[in-house]
Structures are given as C-alpha cells and as structure tokens.
Tab-separated table of C-alpha atoms in Angstrom:
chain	number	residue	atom	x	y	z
N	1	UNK	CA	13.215	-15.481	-14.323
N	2	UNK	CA	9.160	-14.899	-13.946
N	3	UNK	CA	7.633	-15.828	-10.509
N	4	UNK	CA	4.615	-17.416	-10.657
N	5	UNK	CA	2.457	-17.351	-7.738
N	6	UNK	CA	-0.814	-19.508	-6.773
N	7	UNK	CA	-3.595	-18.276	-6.533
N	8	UNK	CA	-4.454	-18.888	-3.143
N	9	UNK	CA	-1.485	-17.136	-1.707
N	10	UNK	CA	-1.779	-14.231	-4.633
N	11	UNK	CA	-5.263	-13.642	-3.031
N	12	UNK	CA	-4.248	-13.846	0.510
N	13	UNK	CA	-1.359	-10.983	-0.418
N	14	UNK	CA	-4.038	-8.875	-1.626
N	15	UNK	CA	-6.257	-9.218	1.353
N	16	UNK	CA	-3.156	-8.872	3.461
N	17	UNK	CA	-2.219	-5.538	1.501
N	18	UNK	CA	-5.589	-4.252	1.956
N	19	UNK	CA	-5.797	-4.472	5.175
N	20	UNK	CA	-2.506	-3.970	5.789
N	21	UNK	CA	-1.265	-0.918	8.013
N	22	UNK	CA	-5.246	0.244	7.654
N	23	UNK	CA	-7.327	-1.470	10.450
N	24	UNK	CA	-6.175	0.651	13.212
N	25	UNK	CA	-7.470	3.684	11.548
N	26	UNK	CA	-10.494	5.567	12.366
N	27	UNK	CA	-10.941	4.533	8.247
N	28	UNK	CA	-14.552	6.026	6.902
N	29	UNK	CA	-15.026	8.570	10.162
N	30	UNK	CA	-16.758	11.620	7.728
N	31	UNK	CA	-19.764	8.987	7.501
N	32	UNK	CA	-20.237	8.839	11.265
N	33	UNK	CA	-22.721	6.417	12.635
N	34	UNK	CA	-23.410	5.890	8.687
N	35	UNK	CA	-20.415	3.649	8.314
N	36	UNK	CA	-21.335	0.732	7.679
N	37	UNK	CA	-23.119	2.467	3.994
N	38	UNK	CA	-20.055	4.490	3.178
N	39	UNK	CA	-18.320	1.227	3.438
N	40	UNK	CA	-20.687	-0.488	0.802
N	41	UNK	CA	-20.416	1.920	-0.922
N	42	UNK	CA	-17.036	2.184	-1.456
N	43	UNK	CA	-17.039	-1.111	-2.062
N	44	UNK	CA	-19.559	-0.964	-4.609
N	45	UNK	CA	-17.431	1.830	-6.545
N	46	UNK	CA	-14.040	-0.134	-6.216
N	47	UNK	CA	-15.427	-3.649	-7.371
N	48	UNK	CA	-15.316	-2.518	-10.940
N	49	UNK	CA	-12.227	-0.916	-10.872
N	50	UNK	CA	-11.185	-4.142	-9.362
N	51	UNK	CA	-12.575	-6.012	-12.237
N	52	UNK	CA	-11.228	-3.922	-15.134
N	53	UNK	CA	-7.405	-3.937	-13.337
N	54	UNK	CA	-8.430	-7.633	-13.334
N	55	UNK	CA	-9.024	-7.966	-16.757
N	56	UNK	CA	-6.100	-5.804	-18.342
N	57	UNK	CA	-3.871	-8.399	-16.154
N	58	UNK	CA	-5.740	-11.145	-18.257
N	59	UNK	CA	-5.102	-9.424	-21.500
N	60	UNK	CA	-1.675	-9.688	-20.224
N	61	UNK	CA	-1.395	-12.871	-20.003
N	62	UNK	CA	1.607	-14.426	-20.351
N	63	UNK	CA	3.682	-10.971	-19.439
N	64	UNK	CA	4.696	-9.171	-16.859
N	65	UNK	CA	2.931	-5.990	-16.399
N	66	UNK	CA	5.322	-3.722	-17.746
N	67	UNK	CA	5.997	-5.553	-20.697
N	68	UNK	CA	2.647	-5.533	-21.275
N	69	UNK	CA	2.548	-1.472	-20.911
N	70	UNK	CA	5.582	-1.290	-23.026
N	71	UNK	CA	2.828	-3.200	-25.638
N	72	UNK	CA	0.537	-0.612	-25.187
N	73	UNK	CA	2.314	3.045	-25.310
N	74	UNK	CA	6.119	2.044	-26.655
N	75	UNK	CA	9.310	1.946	-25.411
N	76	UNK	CA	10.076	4.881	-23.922
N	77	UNK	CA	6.373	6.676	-22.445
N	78	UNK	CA	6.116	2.900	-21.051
N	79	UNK	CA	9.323	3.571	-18.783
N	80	UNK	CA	8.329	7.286	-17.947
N	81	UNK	CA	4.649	5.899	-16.469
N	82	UNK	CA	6.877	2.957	-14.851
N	83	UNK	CA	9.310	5.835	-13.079
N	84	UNK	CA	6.024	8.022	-11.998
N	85	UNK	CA	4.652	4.613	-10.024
N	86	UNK	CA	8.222	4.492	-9.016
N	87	UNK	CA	7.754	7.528	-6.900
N	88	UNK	CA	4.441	6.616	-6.338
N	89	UNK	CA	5.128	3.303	-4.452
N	90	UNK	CA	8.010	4.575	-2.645
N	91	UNK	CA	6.355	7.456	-1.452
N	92	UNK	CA	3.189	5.314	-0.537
N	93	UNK	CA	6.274	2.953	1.412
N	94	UNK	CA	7.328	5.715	3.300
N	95	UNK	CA	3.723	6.709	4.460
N	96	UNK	CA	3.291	3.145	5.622
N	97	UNK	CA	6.691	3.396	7.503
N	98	UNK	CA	5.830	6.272	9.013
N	99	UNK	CA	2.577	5.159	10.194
N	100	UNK	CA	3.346	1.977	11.799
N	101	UNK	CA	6.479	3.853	13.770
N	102	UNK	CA	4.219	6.356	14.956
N	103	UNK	CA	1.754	3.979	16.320
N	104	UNK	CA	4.155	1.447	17.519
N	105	UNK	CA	6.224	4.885	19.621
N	106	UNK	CA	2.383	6.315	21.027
N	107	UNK	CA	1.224	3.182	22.036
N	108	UNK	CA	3.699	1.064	23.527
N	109	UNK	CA	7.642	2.183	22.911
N	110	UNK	CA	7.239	6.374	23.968
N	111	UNK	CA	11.418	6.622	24.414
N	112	UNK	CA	12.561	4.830	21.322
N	113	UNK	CA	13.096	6.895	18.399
N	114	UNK	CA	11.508	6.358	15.080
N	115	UNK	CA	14.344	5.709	13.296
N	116	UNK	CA	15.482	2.346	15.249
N	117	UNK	CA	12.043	1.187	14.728
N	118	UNK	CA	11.799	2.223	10.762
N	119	UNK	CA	15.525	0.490	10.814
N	120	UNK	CA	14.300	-2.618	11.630
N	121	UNK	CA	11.307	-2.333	9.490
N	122	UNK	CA	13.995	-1.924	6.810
N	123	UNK	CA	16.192	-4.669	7.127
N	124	UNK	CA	13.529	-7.263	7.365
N	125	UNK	CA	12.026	-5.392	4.050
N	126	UNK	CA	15.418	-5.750	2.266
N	127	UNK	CA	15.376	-9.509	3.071
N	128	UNK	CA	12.042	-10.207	1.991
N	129	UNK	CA	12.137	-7.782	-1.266
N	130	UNK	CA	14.780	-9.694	-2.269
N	131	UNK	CA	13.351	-12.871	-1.801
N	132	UNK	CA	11.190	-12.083	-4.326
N	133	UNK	CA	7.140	-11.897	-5.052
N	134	UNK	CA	7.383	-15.989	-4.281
N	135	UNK	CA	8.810	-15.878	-0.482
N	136	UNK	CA	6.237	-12.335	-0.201
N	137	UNK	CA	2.956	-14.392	-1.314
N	138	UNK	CA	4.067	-17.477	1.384
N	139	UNK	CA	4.650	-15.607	4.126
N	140	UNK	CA	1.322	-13.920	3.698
N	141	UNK	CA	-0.084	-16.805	3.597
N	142	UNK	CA	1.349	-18.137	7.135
N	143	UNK	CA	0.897	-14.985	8.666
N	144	UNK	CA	-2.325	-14.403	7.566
N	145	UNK	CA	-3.835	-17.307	9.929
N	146	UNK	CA	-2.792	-15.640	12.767
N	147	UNK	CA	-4.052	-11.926	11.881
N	148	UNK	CA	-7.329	-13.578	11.059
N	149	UNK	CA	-7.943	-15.343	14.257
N	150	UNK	CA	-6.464	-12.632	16.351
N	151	UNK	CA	-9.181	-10.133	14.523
N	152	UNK	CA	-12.369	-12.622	14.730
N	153	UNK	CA	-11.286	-13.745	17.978
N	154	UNK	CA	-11.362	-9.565	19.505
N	155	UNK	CA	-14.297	-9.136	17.102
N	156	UNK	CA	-16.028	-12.414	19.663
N	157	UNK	CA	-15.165	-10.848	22.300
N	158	UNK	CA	-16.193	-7.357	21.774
N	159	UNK	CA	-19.520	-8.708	21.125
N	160	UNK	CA	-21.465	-7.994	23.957
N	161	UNK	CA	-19.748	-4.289	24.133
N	162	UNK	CA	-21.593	-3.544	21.217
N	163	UNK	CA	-24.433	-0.790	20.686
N	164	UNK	CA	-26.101	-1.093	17.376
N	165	UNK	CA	-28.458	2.130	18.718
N	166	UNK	CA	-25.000	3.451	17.923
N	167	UNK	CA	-25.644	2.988	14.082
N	168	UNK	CA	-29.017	5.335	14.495
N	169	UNK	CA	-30.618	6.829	12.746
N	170	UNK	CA	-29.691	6.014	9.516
N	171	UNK	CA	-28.620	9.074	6.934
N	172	UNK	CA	-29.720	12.091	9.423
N	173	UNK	CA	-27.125	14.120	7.661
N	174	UNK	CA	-28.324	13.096	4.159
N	175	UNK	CA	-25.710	10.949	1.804
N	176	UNK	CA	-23.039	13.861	1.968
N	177	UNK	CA	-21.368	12.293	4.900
N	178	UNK	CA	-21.687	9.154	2.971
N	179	UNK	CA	-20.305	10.062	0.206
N	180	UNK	CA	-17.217	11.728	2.072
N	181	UNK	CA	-16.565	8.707	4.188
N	182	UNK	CA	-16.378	6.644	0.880
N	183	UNK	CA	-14.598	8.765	-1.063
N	184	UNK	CA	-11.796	8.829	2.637
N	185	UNK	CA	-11.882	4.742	1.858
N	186	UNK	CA	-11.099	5.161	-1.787
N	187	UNK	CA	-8.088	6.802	-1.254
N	188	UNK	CA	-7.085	4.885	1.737
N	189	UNK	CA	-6.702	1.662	1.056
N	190	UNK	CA	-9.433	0.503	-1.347
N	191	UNK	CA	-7.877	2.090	-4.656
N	192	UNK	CA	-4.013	1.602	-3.707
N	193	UNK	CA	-4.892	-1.690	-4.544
N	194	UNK	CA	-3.721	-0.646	-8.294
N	195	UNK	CA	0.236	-1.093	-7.239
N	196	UNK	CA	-0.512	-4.760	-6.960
N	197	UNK	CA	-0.663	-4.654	-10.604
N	198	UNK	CA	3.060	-3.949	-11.116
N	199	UNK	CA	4.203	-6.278	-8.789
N	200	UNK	CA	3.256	-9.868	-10.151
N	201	UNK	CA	4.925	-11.288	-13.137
N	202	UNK	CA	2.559	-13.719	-14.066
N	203	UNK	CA	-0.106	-16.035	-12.998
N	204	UNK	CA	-1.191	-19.755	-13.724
N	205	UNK	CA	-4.198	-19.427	-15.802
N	206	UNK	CA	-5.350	-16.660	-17.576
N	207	UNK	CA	-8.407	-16.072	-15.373
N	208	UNK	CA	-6.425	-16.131	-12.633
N	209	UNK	CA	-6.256	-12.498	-12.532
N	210	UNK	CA	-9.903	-12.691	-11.211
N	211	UNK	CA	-9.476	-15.436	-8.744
N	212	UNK	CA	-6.397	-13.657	-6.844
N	213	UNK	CA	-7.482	-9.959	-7.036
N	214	UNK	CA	-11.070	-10.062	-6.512
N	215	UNK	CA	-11.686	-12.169	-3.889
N	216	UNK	CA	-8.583	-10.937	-2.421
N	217	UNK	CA	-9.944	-7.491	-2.188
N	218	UNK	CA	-13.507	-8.875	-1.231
N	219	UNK	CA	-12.184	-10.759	1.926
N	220	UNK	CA	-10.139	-7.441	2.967
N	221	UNK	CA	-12.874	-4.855	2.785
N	222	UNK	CA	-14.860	-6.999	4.811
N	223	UNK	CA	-12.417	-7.897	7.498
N	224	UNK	CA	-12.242	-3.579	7.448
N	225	UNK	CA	-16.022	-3.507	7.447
N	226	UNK	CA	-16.416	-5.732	10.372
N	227	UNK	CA	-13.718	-4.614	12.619
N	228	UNK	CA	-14.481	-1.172	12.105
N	229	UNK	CA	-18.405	-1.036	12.673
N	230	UNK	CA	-17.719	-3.096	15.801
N	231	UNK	CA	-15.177	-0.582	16.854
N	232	UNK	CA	-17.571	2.258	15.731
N	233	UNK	CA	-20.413	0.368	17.912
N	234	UNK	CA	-18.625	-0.252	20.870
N	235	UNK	CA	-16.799	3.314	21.187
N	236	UNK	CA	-19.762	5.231	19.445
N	237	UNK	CA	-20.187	7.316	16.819
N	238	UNK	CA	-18.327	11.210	18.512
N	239	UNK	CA	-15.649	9.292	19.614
N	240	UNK	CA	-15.192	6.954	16.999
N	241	UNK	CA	-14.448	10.127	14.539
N	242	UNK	CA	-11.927	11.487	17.184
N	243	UNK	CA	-9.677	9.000	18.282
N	244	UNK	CA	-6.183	8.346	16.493
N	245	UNK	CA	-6.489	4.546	16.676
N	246	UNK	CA	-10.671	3.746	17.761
N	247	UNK	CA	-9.982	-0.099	16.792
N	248	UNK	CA	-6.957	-0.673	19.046
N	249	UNK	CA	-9.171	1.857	21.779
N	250	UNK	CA	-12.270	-0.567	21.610
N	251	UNK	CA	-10.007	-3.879	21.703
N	252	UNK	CA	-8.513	-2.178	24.953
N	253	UNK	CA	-12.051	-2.398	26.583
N	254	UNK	CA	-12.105	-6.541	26.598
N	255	UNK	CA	-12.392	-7.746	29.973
N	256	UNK	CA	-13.600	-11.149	30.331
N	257	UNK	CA	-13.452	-11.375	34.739
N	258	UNK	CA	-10.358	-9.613	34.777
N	259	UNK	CA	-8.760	-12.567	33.557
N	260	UNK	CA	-8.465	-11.910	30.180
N	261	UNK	CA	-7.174	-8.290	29.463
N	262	UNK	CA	-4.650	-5.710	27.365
N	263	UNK	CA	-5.478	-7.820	24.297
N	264	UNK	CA	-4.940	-4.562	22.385
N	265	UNK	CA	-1.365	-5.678	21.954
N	266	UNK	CA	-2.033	-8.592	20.460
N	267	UNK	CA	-3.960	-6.525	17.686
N	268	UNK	CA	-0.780	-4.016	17.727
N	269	UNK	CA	0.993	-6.981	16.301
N	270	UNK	CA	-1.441	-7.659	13.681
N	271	UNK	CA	-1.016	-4.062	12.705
N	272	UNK	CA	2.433	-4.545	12.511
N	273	UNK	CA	2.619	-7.608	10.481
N	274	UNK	CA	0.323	-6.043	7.803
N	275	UNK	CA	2.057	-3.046	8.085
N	276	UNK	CA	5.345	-4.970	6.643
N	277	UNK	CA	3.266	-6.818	4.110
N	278	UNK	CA	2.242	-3.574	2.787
N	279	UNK	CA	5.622	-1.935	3.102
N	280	UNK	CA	6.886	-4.737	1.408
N	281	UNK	CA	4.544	-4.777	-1.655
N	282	UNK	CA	5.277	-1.439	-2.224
N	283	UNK	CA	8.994	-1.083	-1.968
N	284	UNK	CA	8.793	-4.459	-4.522
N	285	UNK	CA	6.629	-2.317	-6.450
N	286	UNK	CA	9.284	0.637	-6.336
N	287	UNK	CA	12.080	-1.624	-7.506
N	288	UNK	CA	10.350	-3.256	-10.127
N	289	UNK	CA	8.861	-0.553	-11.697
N	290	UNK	CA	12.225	1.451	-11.195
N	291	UNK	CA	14.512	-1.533	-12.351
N	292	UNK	CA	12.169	-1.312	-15.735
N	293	UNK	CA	12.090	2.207	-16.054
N	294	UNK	CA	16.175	2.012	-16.285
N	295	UNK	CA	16.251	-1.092	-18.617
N	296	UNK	CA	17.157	-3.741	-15.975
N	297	UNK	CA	16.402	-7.090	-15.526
N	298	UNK	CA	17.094	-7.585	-12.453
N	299	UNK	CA	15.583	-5.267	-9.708
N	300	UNK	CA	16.979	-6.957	-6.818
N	301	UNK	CA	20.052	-4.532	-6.348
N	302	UNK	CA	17.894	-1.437	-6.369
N	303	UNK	CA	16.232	-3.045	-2.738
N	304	UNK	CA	18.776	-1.992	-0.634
N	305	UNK	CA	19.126	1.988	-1.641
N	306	UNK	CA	15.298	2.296	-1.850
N	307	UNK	CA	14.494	0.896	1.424
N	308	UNK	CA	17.050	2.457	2.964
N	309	UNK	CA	15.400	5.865	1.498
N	310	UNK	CA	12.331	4.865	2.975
N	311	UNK	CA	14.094	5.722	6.629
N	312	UNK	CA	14.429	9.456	6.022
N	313	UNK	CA	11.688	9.619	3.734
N	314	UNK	CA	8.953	8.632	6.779
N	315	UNK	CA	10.340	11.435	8.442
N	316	UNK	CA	9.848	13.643	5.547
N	317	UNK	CA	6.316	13.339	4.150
N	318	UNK	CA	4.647	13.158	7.700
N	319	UNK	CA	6.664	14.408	11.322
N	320	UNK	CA	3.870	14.453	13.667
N	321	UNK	CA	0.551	12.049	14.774
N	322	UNK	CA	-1.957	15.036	13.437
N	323	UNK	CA	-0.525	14.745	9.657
N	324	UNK	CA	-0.914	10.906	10.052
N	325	UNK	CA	-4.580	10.840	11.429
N	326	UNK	CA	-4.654	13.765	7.956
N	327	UNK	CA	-3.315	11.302	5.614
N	328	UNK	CA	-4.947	8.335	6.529
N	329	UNK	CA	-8.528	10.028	7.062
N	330	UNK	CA	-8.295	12.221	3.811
N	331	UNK	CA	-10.576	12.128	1.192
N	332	UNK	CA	-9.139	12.249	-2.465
N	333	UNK	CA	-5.612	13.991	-3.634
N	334	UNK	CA	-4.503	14.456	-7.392
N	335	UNK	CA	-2.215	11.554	-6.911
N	336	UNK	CA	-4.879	9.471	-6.129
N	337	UNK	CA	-7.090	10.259	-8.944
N	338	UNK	CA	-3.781	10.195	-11.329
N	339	UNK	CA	-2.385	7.188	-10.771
N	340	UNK	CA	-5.736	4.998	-9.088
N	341	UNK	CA	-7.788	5.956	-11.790
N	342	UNK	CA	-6.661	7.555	-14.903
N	343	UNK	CA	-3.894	5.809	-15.945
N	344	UNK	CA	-4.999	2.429	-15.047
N	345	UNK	CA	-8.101	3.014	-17.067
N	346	UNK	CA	-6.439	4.465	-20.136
N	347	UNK	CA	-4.391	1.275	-19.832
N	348	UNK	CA	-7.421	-0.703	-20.031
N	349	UNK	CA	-9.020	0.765	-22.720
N	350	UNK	CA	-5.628	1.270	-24.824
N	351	UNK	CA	-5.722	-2.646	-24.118
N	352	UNK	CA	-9.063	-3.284	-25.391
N	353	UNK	CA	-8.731	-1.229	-28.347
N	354	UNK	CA	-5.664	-2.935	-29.316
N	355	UNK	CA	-7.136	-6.644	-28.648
N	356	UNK	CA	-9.968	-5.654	-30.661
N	357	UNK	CA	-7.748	-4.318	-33.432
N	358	UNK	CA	-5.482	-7.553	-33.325
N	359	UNK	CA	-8.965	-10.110	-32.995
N	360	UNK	CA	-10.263	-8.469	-36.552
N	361	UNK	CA	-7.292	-8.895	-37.854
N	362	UNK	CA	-7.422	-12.672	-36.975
N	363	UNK	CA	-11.038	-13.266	-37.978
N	364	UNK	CA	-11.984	-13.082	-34.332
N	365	UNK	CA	-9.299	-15.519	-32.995
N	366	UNK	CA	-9.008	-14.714	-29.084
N	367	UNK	CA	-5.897	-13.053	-28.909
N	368	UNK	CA	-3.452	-11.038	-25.779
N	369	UNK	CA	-2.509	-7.723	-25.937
Q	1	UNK	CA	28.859	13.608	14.613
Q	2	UNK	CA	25.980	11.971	13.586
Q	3	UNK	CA	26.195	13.017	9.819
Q	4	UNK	CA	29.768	11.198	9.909
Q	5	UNK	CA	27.698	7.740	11.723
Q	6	UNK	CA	25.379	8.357	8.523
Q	7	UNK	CA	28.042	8.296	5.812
Q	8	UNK	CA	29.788	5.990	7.751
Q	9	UNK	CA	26.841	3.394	7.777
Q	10	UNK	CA	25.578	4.243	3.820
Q	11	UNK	CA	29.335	3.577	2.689
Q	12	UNK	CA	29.792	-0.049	4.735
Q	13	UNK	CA	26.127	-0.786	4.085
Q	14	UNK	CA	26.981	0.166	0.476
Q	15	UNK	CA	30.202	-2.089	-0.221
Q	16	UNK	CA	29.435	-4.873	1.588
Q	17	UNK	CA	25.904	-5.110	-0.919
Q	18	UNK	CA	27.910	-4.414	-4.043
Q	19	UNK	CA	30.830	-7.460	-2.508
Q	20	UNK	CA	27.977	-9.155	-2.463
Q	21	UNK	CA	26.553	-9.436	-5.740
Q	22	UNK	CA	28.187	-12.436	-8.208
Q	23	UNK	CA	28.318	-9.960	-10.701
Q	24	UNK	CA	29.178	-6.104	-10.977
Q	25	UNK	CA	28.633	-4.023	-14.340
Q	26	UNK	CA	28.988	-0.877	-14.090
Q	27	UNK	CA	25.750	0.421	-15.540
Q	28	UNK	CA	24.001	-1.133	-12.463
Q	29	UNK	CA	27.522	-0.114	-10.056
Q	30	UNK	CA	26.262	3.684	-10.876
Q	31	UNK	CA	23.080	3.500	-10.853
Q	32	UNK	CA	23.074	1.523	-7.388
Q	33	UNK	CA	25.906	4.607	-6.039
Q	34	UNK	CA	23.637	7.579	-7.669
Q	35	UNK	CA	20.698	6.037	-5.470
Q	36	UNK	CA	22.943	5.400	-2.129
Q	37	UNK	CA	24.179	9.199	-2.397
Q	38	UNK	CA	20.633	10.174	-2.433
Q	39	UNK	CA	18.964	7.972	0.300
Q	40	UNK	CA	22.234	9.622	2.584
Q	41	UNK	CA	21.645	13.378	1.331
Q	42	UNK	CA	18.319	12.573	2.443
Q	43	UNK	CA	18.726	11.521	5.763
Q	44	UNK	CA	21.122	13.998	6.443
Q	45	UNK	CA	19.053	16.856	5.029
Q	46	UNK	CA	15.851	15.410	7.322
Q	47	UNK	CA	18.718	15.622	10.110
Q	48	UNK	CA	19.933	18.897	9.222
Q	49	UNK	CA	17.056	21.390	7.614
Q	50	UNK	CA	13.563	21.649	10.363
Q	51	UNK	CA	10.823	21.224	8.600
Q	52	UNK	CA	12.263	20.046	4.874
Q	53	UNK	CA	9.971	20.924	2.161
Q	54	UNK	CA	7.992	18.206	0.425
Q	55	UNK	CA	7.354	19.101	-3.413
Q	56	UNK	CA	4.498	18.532	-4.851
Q	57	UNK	CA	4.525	18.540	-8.354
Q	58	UNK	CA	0.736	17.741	-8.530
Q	59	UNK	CA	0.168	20.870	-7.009
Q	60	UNK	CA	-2.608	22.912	-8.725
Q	61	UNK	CA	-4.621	19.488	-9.453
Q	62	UNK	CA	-4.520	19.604	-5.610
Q	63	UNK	CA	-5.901	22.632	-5.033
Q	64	UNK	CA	-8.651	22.190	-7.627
Q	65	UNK	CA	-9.714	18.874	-5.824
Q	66	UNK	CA	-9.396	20.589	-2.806
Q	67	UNK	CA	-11.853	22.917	-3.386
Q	68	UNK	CA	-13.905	20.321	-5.221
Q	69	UNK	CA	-13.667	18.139	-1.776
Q	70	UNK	CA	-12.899	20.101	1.203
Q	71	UNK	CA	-10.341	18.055	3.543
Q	72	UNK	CA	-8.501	16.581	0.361
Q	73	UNK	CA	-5.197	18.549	0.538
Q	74	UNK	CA	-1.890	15.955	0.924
Q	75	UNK	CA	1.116	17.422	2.241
C-alpha cells in the first residue's frame, strides 16, 4: 500500500534530514572566516540539483521511485542501481550512528560504551522504520518545533557574543578556500539530500515534488547557515576550523547572570533528535531500495537485520573522533560524485528523453514517464 | 563469552521477529536469515579482528579525486 505524505510534513522531513546529525559540525571550516560565501555558494550549486531531483519525482508522478527507475533502464539494471543505494544508505546510516555515539560518549556519557548507545538508537529506528514513511514525516513534524526554538532561541542568546570583525576581510585567501569549504558542504549534507528520493512513494499533487523538497532544503541550509556563522563569529575564525563540535563549544559560552547556563545540552538533544531522523531516513531508504532490488513488496521485514547491521557497522567505517571530524569535514569522495550526481542526473535526462519521446507520440499530450 | 551473548541475542532477536510476522514464505524466511547471519558475522568480526578492513570498491575513482581535491580521501 503507497504512503502518501503532505506536503507540509514531507518538507519538514527534508529540513529535518538536512540538518540532521550536521549542525554540530565545524561544517564549511576550509572557507574560514569566508563562511558565510562558501555557504551561498553551495547553496547556489545544490538548488538546481534540487530542482532537477524535483522534477524527475514529478515525471514520476503517480509511482514510487523505483518503479519509476524500473521505467527508465528495465527490469533488472533498475534493481542493480536500487542494491548500489542499498549500500549506499546503509553505509551513510552507519556514519550517522557512529557520529551521534561519538558525540553523545565525548560530551556527556565518557564510561558508556558505544554500543549501548547505538543499541538504543537501533531499537527506536526499528520501531519507527516500520511504522512507515507516514509515522517518519509526523514525528518530524512534532519534533521539529522544538529543534527550531531550541536553535533560534541559543542563536538570541549568543547574540551579543558575536564578532562580525570575525568575518574580515572578505576573500584574503582568494575563492580557493571558498570553493573547498563548498565543495566540504556538498558532500556533507547538502547533496545526500538525493536518498530522499527513494524513500517517498508518492505525493498529493504532481508539483508537490517542488513544494516538499525545495523549500525543505531551503529552510535547512539556512538554519546551517545561521547557526554556523554565529558559531564561527562568536568562537572566531582559528578556532572555529579546529574544534570537533564549534556549535555545541559557542552554545557552552551563554551566560545570562549566571542564571541561565550549560544550555549546550539542550542543543546536544537537538543533535540527537536529528541525528535519528536522519538515521531513520536512511535505514528506510536501505530497506526500500533493498526490498526492491530482491522483488519484494514489502520491505518492512528487512528493518530489523539492517538496523541491527548498523551496530557493528558504526564501529567499522569510523573507530575514533579524528576519522569523524575526517568524514564530516571532507571535501568530495567517488561515492559522492557517483551516486549525488551521476546517476541521479542520467535518471533525469533518461526521463526527459523518454517524456519527450512518449509527448510526440501523443501530439504533445502532457504525459509521465 | 561475548561472541556466545552475540549469537545468543541475533538468534532470540531473530525468532521472536519472524513469530511475529502474520505471514512466513520462505523466499522472504531466507532472505531475512542470510541478512541476520551477516549483521552477527559482523559484529563478531568488529569484536574479534583490530582494525577490520573497510573495502572500497570505488577505489581508484578515489584516488583520482583525491589528487584532483586534496583532503577528499574516505576511508
């Protein structure tokens, strides 16, 4: 049975993804005090990939997104692709596991090992996974009004902390910098964004595509924007680049007359609630695209093993803080160009050709893929 | 003794999912055992082997980007 989801909540999981297990990171630091520019443009890069993932959903309509790849390259190459996202998303799962145990063990639980923490991660994960896209896209929904007044409510108070002499001068190190601080928030998160894709069955309208996953990505690249150029402003430029978590550092500095202090926690639970959204969306993403790649219906009983994986496989791809900071502040990787960029693009154009084929076929009747 | 708590906790995990489900065919029994096996190999090579090799299959793209971009290696 297809899951529809609103739009509203659709575009408040996407936000929530984006910024996700992200916003503690020191996310753009190759750009230094230039930030704030290698965030634009980012931004400005990503926007039409946003756009064109946007419209292949819409040419979609009406299909789930591997059906709709099955339209496009066959049977059988449709199910290999699905089985390489397969790894893809349960890999990017782990990474997300192992990043929110690591913070959660440096900064407030130094005794308890990772693997009670990533356990109970996992269980919740199962519960929700099952549940389905549906129960995913509500609780984002709920949750989202408290990580969004917890972050503008640090970002009021850190106000006054901040130094915008901090941002000065503006491209002394030319765009290279730039350039390598965008290309960090490409990889990590902007472009991982593309899993979405395999995760929703369907939507409303046909444009709704547009109304989920762009402003959806809009409002989450500027909550990332904000936070971190107030964290980079308050903590300054050297240290912002050398810190493990500068955001939850800077929060850690609010002191309103001693009375109101140690709100970095608060923002520790933000981190973990995205964290989970994100872990979430991806193991879904796993199963579904795994589930399709065998010829199943049903994904649902593929949860439990996969998430379970996910325990040893944190462990695996990253063991200590340094590869974290590595992964998360890294600026492009093969898998990131193969799987962000070329294949969703030779979807799209596969898709257009194909719609274009189809409409003069039709005497220019608006058709789907 | 902690490689038996593993199995141990895969197989009950394991049968109380698969008593679980209203159905059980046996295309989806397998492929739901084939998975379990390997989520416990896992964790009890990550318990086992220091240091456990990650492939990388994308390898020489990696290289080539880089080189291209200097800090772009994954692990």
């Amino acid at each position: 049975m297809k899951e529809i989801v609103p739009d509203k909540q659709g575009m408040v999981l996407v936000t929530l993804f984006v910024v996700g297990n992200t916003l503690v990171f020191a996310l753009g630091g190759r750009a230094g005090p230039d930030i704030w520019l290698a965030f634009l443009v980012a931004i400005a890069v990503t926007a039409p990939f946003i756009l064109i993932f946007a419209r292949l959903t819409s040419l979609m309509h009406g299909k789930t997104f591997a059906d709709g790849v099955e339209m496009l390259f066959g049977k059988w190459p449709s199910r290999a692709v699905a089985l390489l996202y397969t790894g893809y998303a349960w890999r990017l799962g782990c990474l997300v596991v192992s990043h929110v145990t690591h913070f959660i063990q440096a900064v407030s639980l130094p005794t308890t090992p990772q693997t009670v923490m990533s356990l109970a991660f996992g269980v919740l994960v199962i519960w929700i996974v099952k549940g389905g896209i549906e129960v995913l896209a509500r609780f984002s929904s709920v949750m989202s009004r408290v990580v969004l007044t917890v972050l503008f409510s640090a970002f009021a108070l850190l106000i006054n902390r901040v130094d915008l002499g901090q941002f000065l001068p503006v491209m002394y190190n030319g765009f290279g910098p730039v350039m390598e601080g965008a290309l960090q928030l490409l990889d990590f998160p902007f472009m991982e964004t593309v899993l979405l894709f395999w995760i929703f069955d369907g939507f409303k309208k046909k444009d709704s595509a547009y109304r989920v996953f762009v402003p959806g990505f809009l409002v989450g690249a500027l909550i990332l924007l904000i936070m971190d150029c107030t964290s980079l402003a308050v903590l300054g430029a050297d240290r912002y680049g050398i810190f493990y978590f500068p955001i939850y550092t800077s929060i850690a500095r609010i002191d309103v007359s001693t009375f109101l202090t140690r709100l970095e926690a608060i923002v520790a639970v933000t981190f973990a609630v995205g964290s989970f959204v994100k872990i979430a969306v991806c193991l879904l993403a796993a199963s579904k695209t795994l589930a399709y790649a065998l010829g199943f219906d049903d994904y649902r009983f593929l949860v439990t093993p996969l998430v379970l994986g996910t325990i040893p496989g944190s462990r695996w791809f990253i063991a200590t803080s340094m590869e974290i900071e590595a992964s998360a502040t890294k600026t492009i990787s093969a898998s990131t160009f193969l799987y962000q960029l070329v294949f969703p693009i030779s979807f799209w154009i596969l898709a257009e050709i194909r719609m274009y084929l189809r409409k003069g076929n039709k005497a220019g009747k608006q058709t789907d893929v | 003794m902690m490689i038996a708590l593993i199995l141990v906790s895969f197989i009950a995990v394991g049968t109380v999912d698969i008593w679980r489900w209203p159905r059980r065919p046996w295309q989806k029994v397998a492929v739901y055992l084939v998975l379990m096996a390997a989520a416990a190999a896992l964790s009890i090579l990550i318990l086992t082997v220091d240091d456990l090799p990650v492939p990388n299959v994308l390898g020489p793209l990696d290289e080539l980007l880089g080189e291209l971009w200097p800090g772009g290696e994954t692990k």
